[in-house]
mmCIF file of C-alpha atoms in Angstrom:
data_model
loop_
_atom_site.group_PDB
_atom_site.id
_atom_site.type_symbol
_atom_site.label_atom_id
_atom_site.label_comp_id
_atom_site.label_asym_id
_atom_site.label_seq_id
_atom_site.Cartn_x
_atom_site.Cartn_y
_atom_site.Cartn_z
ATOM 1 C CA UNK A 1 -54.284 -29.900 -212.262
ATOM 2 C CA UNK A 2 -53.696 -27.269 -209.585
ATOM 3 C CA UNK A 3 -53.595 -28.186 -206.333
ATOM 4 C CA UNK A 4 -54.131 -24.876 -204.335
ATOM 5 C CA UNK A 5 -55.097 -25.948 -200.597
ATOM 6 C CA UNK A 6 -57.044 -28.709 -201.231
ATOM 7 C CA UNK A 7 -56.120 -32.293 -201.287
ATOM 8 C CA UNK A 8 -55.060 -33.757 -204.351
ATOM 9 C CA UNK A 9 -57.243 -36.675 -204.704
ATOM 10 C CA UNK A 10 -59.961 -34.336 -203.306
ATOM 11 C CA UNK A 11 -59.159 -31.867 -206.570
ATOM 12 C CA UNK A 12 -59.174 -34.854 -209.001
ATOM 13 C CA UNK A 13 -61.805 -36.056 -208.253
ATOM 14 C CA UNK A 14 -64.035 -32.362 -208.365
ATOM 15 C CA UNK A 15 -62.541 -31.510 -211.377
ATOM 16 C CA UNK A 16 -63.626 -35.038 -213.109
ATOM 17 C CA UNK A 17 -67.493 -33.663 -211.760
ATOM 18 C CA UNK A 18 -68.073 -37.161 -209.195
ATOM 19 C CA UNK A 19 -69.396 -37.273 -206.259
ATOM 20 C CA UNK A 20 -67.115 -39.659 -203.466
ATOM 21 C CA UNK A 21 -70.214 -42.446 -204.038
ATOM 22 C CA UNK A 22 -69.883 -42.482 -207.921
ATOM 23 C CA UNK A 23 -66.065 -42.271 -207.775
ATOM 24 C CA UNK A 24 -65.698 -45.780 -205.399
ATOM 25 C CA UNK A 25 -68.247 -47.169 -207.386
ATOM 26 C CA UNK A 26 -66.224 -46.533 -210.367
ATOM 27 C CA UNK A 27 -62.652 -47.473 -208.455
ATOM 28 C CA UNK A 28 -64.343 -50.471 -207.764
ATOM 29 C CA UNK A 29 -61.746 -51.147 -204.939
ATOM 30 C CA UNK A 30 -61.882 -48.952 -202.758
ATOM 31 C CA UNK A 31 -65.155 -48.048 -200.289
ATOM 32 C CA UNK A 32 -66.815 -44.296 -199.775
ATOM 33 C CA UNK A 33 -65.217 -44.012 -195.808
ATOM 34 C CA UNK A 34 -61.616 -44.519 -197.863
ATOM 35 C CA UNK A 35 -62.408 -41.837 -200.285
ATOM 36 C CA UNK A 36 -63.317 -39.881 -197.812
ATOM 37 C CA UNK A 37 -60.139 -40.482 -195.261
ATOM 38 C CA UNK A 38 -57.864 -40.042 -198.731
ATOM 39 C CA UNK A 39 -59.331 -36.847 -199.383
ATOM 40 C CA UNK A 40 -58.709 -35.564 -195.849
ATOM 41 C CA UNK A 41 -55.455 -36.815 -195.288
ATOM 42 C CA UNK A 42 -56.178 -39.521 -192.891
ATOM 43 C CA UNK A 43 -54.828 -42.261 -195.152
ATOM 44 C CA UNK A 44 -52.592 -42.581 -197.748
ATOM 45 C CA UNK A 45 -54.162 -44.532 -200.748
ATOM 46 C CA UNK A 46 -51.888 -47.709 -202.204
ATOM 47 C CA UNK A 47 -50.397 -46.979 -205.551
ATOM 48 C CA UNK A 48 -53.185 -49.105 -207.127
ATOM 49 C CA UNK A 49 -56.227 -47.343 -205.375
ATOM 50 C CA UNK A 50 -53.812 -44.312 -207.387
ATOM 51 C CA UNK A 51 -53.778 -45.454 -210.697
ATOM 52 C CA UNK A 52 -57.459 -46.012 -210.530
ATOM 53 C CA UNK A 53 -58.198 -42.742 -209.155
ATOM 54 C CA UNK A 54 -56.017 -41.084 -211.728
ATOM 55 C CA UNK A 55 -58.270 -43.524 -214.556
ATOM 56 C CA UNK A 56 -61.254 -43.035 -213.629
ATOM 57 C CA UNK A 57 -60.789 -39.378 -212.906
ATOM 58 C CA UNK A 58 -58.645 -38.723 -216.172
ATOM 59 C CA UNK A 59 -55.905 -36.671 -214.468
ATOM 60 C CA UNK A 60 -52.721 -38.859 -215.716
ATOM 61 C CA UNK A 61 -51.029 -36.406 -213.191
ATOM 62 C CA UNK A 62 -51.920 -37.727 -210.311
ATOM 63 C CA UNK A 63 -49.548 -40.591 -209.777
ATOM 64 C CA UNK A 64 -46.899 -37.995 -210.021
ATOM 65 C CA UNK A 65 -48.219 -35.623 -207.490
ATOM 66 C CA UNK A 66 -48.895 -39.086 -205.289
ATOM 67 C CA UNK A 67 -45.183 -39.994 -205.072
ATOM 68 C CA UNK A 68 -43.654 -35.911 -204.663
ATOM 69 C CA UNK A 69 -46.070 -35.865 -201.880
ATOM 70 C CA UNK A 70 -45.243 -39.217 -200.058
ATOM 71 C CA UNK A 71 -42.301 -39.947 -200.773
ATOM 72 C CA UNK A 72 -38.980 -38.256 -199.559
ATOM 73 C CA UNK A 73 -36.821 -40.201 -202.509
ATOM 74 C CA UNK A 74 -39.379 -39.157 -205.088
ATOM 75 C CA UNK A 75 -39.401 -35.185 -204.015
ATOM 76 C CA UNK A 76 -35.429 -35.830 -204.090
ATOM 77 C CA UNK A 77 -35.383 -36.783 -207.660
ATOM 78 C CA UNK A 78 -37.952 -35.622 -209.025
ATOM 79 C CA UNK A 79 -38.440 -32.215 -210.330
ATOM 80 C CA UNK A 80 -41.405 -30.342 -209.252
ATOM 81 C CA UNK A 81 -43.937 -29.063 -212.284
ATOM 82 C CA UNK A 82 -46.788 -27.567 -212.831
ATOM 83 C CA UNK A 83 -48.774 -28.663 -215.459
ATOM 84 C CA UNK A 84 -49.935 -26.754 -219.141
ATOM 85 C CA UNK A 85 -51.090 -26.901 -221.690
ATOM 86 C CA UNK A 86 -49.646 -28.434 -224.622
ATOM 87 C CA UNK A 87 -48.855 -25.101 -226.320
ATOM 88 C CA UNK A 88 -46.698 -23.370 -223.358
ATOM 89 C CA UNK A 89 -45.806 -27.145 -222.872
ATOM 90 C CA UNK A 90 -43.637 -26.805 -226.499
ATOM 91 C CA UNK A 91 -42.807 -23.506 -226.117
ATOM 92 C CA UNK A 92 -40.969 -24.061 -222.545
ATOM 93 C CA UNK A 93 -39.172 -26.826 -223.736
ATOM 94 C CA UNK A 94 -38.355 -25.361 -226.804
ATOM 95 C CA UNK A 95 -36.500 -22.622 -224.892
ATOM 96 C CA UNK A 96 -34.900 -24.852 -222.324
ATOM 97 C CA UNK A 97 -33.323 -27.055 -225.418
ATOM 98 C CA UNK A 98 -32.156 -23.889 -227.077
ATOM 99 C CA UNK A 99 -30.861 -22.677 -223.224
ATOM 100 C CA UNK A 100 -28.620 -25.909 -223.543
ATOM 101 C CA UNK A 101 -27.643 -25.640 -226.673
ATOM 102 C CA UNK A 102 -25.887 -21.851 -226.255
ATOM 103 C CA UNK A 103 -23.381 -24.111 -223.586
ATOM 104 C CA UNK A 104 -23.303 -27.007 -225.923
ATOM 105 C CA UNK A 105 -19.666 -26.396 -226.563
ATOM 106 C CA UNK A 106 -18.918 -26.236 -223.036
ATOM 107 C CA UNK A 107 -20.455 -29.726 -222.167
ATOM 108 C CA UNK A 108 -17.785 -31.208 -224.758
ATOM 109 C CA UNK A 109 -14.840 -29.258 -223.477
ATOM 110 C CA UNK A 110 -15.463 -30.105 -219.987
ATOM 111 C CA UNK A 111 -16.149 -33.509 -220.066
ATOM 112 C CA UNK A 112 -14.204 -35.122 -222.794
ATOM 113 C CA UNK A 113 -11.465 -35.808 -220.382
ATOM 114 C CA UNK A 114 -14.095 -37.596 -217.612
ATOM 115 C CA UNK A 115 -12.845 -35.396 -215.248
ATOM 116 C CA UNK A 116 -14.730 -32.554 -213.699
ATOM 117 C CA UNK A 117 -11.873 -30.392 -212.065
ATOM 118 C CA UNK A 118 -12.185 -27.957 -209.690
ATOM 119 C CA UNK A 119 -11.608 -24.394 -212.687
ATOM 120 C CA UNK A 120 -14.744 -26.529 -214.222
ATOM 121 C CA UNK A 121 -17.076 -26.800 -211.548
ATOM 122 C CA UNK A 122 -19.075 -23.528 -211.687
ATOM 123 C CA UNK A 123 -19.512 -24.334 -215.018
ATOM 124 C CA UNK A 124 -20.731 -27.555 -214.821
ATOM 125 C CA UNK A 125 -22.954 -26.917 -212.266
ATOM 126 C CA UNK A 126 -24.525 -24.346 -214.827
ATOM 127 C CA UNK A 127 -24.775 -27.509 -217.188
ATOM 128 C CA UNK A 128 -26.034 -29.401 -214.970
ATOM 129 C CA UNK A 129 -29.027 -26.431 -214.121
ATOM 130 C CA UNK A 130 -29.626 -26.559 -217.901
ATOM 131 C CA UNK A 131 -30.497 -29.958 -218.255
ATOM 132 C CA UNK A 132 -32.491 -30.162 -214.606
ATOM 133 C CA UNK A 133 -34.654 -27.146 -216.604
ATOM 134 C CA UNK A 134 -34.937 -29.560 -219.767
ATOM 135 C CA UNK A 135 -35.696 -32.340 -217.302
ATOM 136 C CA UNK A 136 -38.443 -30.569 -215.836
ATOM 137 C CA UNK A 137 -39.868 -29.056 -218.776
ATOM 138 C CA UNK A 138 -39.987 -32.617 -220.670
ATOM 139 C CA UNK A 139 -42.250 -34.294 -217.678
ATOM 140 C CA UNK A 140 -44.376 -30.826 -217.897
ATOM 141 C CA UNK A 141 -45.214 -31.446 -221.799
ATOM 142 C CA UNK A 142 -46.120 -35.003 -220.628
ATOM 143 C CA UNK A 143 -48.919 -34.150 -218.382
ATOM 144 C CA UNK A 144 -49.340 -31.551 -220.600
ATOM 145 C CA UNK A 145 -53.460 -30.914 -221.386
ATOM 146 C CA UNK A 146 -54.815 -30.114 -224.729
ATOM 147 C CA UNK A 147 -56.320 -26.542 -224.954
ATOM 148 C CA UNK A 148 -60.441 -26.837 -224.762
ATOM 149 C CA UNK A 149 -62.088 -25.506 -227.873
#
């Protein structure tokens, strides 16, 4: 789901073709004025309103975009995607495992000791890039959509 400059429960909930009514019906929890003040920003809905949302509006994305956006330790550890389909999904992390494995070699000589010294650092640090791009590419193909026929 891309988010452009709209709100992201706002987006799901378009995209799933409901109307604010039809979508609190379907919640079940939650009331039209709270769709309403999620959708503009005026309140942040509780991880369970979340889960419902991302349900009922089939976007299993949606928890994940919840926590980057409101929380500062989620943004800090987790890696920031874009969703696609299953296809480029593969073929990303395909290429990000094969990135790795060209400085395979490396990760063994530089850490069979335990110690990261300071000639290694660059080096691991360009490990280290390698797996955050495997990382990323690994949530990706989970939130990954199936191409419409």
């Amino acid at each position: 789901m891309i988010q452009n400059d709209r709100n992201i429960y706002k987006t799901a909930r378009v995209a799933a073709g409901l109307t604010q009514e039809r979508a609190s019906e379907l919640i079940g929890c939650t009331s039209v004025r709270s769709i309403a003040a999620y959708e503009c920003g005026e309140r942040i809905p509780a991880e369970d309103i979340v889960v419902a949302m991302a349900d009922v509006y089939g976007v299993n994305y949606l928890p994940y975009q919840h926590m980057r956006n409101n929380l500062e330790l989620a943004r800090s550890i987790l890696p920031d995607i874009c969703p696609q389909n299953i296809p480029l999904a593969i073929l990303r992390l395909q290429k990000e495992v094969n990135d790795f494995l060209l400085v395979r070699d490396e990760v063994i000589d530089i850490t069979c000791d335990g110690i990261i010294d300071e000639s290694e650092r660059e080096r691991w640090d360009n490990i280290q890039k390698e797996l955050d791009d495997i990382c990323r590419a690994i949530i990706a193909l989970k939130f990954a959509k199936e191409v419409q026929q």
